[in-house]
Amino acid sequence: MIVEYAAPETYKGIKIHGYQTRERIEGRVKPQIDHVMGLTKTEALLVYVADVRRPPEARLLAGAMLEALFNLAVQDRRERPSINMDLVRAHTAGLDESSPWRSPWSYGCIADGPDSEGRPIPLTHEELKQSQMGR
Amino acid sequence: MTRAQRHALLQRQVVLMVADDYPAEVIAEVMQIPLDRLKAMFARQLKYGKAIVRAEELLRLDAQSESGKTAATKRLLETAAGAAKELGVKSDKAKVDQATIVATALTLIPGGRK
């Protein structure tokens, strides 16, 4: 089976990971990015970042928004939100497409486990190498 | 100091005083020149002084925001929201805060907008 992958692109300032079909990017990844951008509650962002079934791009965004909330509170000398930033970073570690932990079988990190969204066709060794080099 | 440099300095002085809401009569008094001469020589600065200083501030904030300073990004977005309010455009403070959070987050993501 031959899969036609979409060309690299960014969406609203976020890099869309490679080796995804146009259908997935338009139907799943972009709507989830929009969804995360609209999340205002810390609790909702925390739930999202830990959900391995969600696209890694959107999970990275959720993690970054939590980091931003924390940093902005520090800068403004306000009470910091009760976020365990170590846990947030643990959930998003390895999600970047250039990470050596990128899963060839799912759209996330190897450490996400079997519940993460599986790829219809696993990435080849060459494709993984290319994504780690920032193709 | 050349004549042109001195004039530029005086123009700058007028712009700053206008931005600080000094009436023209007070500016003339501070600079020790007749009011009608002030109005003749510095008409543009008297009329647009506030806008000139504001534009410089926005440029400075934009440069700082581009280099990743989150406080500058926040100020810039707040300034835009304030301007929208002055123009009578409805502005939702919660959305401004959300915009700040998203803009800041984008600078933290690998490969995100810097």
Short mmCIF file of N, CA, C and O in Angstrom, two decimals, chain A residues 10 12-15 36-40 57 60-61 64-65 67-69 71-72 75-76 78 96, chain B residues 68-72 74 78 94 97-98 100-106 108-114:
data_model
loop_
_atom_site.label_atom_id
_atom_site.label_comp_id
_atom_site.label_asym_id
_atom_site.label_seq_id
_atom_site.Cartn_x
_atom_site.Cartn_y
_atom_site.Cartn_z
N THR A 10 3.22 24.75 8.28
CA THR A 10 2.91 25.20 9.63
C THR A 10 1.47 25.69 9.64
O THR A 10 0.94 26.12 8.61
N LYS A 12 -1.01 28.14 11.97
CA LYS A 12 -1.13 29.11 13.07
C LYS A 12 0.15 29.15 13.91
O LYS A 12 0.10 29.23 15.13
N GLY A 13 1.28 29.06 13.24
CA GLY A 13 2.57 29.18 13.92
C GLY A 13 3.09 27.88 14.48
O GLY A 13 4.15 27.85 15.11
N ILE A 14 2.37 26.78 14.24
CA ILE A 14 2.79 25.48 14.77
C ILE A 14 3.21 24.57 13.62
O ILE A 14 2.50 24.44 12.62
N LYS A 15 4.37 23.95 13.79
CA LYS A 15 4.88 23.06 12.75
C LYS A 15 4.06 21.77 12.75
O LYS A 15 3.97 21.10 13.78
N VAL A 36 -7.38 23.26 21.15
CA VAL A 36 -6.47 23.57 22.26
C VAL A 36 -6.29 25.06 22.42
O VAL A 36 -6.26 25.59 23.54
N MET A 37 -6.20 25.78 21.31
CA MET A 37 -6.02 27.24 21.38
C MET A 37 -7.19 27.91 22.08
O MET A 37 -7.06 29.00 22.63
N GLY A 38 -8.35 27.25 22.05
CA GLY A 38 -9.53 27.82 22.71
C GLY A 38 -9.69 27.39 24.15
O GLY A 38 -10.56 27.90 24.86
N LEU A 39 -8.85 26.48 24.63
CA LEU A 39 -8.97 26.02 26.02
C LEU A 39 -8.48 27.10 26.97
O LEU A 39 -7.38 27.62 26.80
N THR A 40 -9.30 27.43 27.95
CA THR A 40 -8.94 28.49 28.89
C THR A 40 -8.66 27.97 30.29
O THR A 40 -8.03 28.64 31.09
N GLU A 57 1.13 17.35 17.98
CA GLU A 57 1.27 18.80 17.78
C GLU A 57 0.38 19.55 18.77
O GLU A 57 0.79 20.56 19.36
N LEU A 60 1.69 19.16 22.35
CA LEU A 60 2.82 20.07 22.57
C LEU A 60 2.32 21.49 22.81
O LEU A 60 2.85 22.21 23.67
N LEU A 61 1.31 21.90 22.06
CA LEU A 61 0.74 23.23 22.24
C LEU A 61 0.13 23.36 23.63
O LEU A 61 0.33 24.35 24.33
N ALA A 64 2.84 23.75 26.10
CA ALA A 64 3.44 25.08 26.01
C ALA A 64 2.52 26.14 26.60
O ALA A 64 2.99 27.12 27.20
N MET A 65 1.22 25.97 26.45
CA MET A 65 0.28 26.94 27.03
C MET A 65 0.33 26.87 28.55
O MET A 65 0.26 27.90 29.23
N GLU A 67 2.96 26.00 30.26
CA GLU A 67 4.26 26.63 30.58
C GLU A 67 4.12 28.15 30.51
O GLU A 67 4.64 28.88 31.36
N ALA A 68 3.40 28.63 29.50
CA ALA A 68 3.20 30.08 29.33
C ALA A 68 2.40 30.65 30.50
O ALA A 68 2.74 31.71 31.04
N LEU A 69 1.36 29.94 30.92
CA LEU A 69 0.54 30.38 32.06
C LEU A 69 1.42 30.53 33.29
O LEU A 69 1.32 31.51 34.03
N ASN A 71 4.80 30.84 33.42
CA ASN A 71 5.82 31.89 33.25
C ASN A 71 5.23 33.29 33.36
O ASN A 71 5.84 34.19 33.93
N LEU A 72 4.03 33.48 32.79
CA LEU A 72 3.40 34.80 32.84
C LEU A 72 3.03 35.16 34.28
O LEU A 72 3.14 36.32 34.68
N GLN A 75 6.23 36.24 35.92
CA GLN A 75 6.64 37.58 35.45
C GLN A 75 5.80 38.67 36.06
O GLN A 75 6.29 39.75 36.38
N ASP A 76 4.50 38.42 36.17
CA ASP A 76 3.58 39.43 36.70
C ASP A 76 3.52 39.40 38.22
O ASP A 76 2.74 40.14 38.83
N ARG A 78 2.23 37.21 40.09
CA ARG A 78 0.93 36.74 40.59
C ARG A 78 1.10 35.35 41.16
O ARG A 78 2.14 34.71 40.99
N ASP A 96 8.10 15.80 19.98
CA ASP A 96 8.56 16.51 18.79
C ASP A 96 8.98 15.51 17.72
O ASP A 96 9.57 14.48 18.04
N GLY B 68 11.62 37.51 21.66
CA GLY B 68 11.16 36.51 22.63
C GLY B 68 10.77 37.02 23.99
O GLY B 68 10.48 36.24 24.89
N LYS B 69 10.76 38.33 24.19
CA LYS B 69 10.42 38.84 25.52
C LYS B 69 8.90 38.79 25.70
O LYS B 69 8.16 39.53 25.08
N THR B 70 8.44 37.88 26.59
CA THR B 70 7.00 37.66 26.74
C THR B 70 6.29 38.88 27.31
O THR B 70 5.14 39.14 26.98
N ALA B 71 6.95 39.62 28.18
CA ALA B 71 6.31 40.82 28.76
C ALA B 71 6.01 41.83 27.66
O ALA B 71 4.97 42.50 27.67
N ALA B 72 6.91 41.92 26.70
CA ALA B 72 6.71 42.85 25.59
C ALA B 72 5.53 42.39 24.73
O ALA B 72 4.72 43.20 24.27
N LYS B 74 3.00 40.71 25.72
CA LYS B 74 1.79 40.98 26.50
C LYS B 74 1.42 42.45 26.40
O LYS B 74 0.26 42.80 26.17
N GLU B 78 -1.96 44.08 24.86
CA GLU B 78 -2.80 44.94 25.68
C GLU B 78 -2.99 46.30 25.02
O GLU B 78 -4.06 46.88 25.06
N ALA B 94 -10.85 38.58 28.57
CA ALA B 94 -10.48 37.17 28.67
C ALA B 94 -9.81 36.72 27.39
O ALA B 94 -8.83 36.00 27.41
N ASP B 97 -6.22 37.95 27.20
CA ASP B 97 -5.34 37.11 28.01
C ASP B 97 -5.07 35.80 27.29
O ASP B 97 -3.94 35.32 27.29
N GLN B 98 -6.08 35.20 26.67
CA GLN B 98 -5.91 33.94 25.96
C GLN B 98 -4.95 34.14 24.79
O GLN B 98 -4.10 33.30 24.54
N THR B 100 -2.57 36.26 24.64
CA THR B 100 -1.21 36.39 25.21
C THR B 100 -0.65 35.02 25.52
O THR B 100 0.52 34.74 25.24
N ILE B 101 -1.48 34.17 26.11
CA ILE B 101 -1.03 32.82 26.46
C ILE B 101 -0.63 32.05 25.21
O ILE B 101 0.44 31.43 25.17
N VAL B 102 -1.45 32.10 24.19
CA VAL B 102 -1.15 31.36 22.95
C VAL B 102 0.10 31.91 22.29
O VAL B 102 0.98 31.16 21.86
N ALA B 103 0.21 33.24 22.22
CA ALA B 103 1.39 33.86 21.59
C ALA B 103 2.67 33.46 22.33
O ALA B 103 3.69 33.15 21.71
N THR B 104 2.59 33.45 23.65
CA THR B 104 3.76 33.07 24.45
C THR B 104 4.07 31.59 24.24
O THR B 104 5.24 31.20 24.09
N ALA B 105 3.01 30.76 24.22
CA ALA B 105 3.20 29.32 24.05
C ALA B 105 3.89 29.01 22.72
O ALA B 105 4.75 28.13 22.65
N LEU B 106 3.54 29.74 21.68
CA LEU B 106 4.12 29.48 20.36
C LEU B 106 5.63 29.68 20.35
O LEU B 106 6.34 29.06 19.55
N LEU B 108 7.50 28.78 22.72
CA LEU B 108 8.09 27.73 23.53
C LEU B 108 8.10 26.37 22.83
O LEU B 108 8.82 25.47 23.24
N ILE B 109 7.30 26.24 21.77
CA ILE B 109 7.19 24.94 21.10
C ILE B 109 8.37 24.77 20.14
O ILE B 109 8.73 25.70 19.44
N PRO B 110 8.96 23.57 20.07
CA PRO B 110 10.01 23.35 19.09
C PRO B 110 9.48 23.58 17.68
O PRO B 110 8.44 23.03 17.31
N GLY B 111 10.12 24.45 16.93
CA GLY B 111 9.68 24.74 15.58
C GLY B 111 8.53 25.70 15.50
O GLY B 111 8.01 25.98 14.43
N GLY B 112 8.12 26.23 16.66
CA GLY B 112 6.99 27.16 16.68
C GLY B 112 7.44 28.56 16.29
O GLY B 112 8.62 28.83 16.13
N ARG B 113 6.43 29.49 16.18
CA ARG B 113 6.72 30.87 15.83
C ARG B 113 7.55 31.50 16.93
O ARG B 113 7.21 31.41 18.10
N LYS B 114 8.68 32.13 16.55
CA LYS B 114 9.55 32.76 17.55
C LYS B 114 9.33 34.26 17.57
O LYS B 114 8.98 34.86 16.61
#
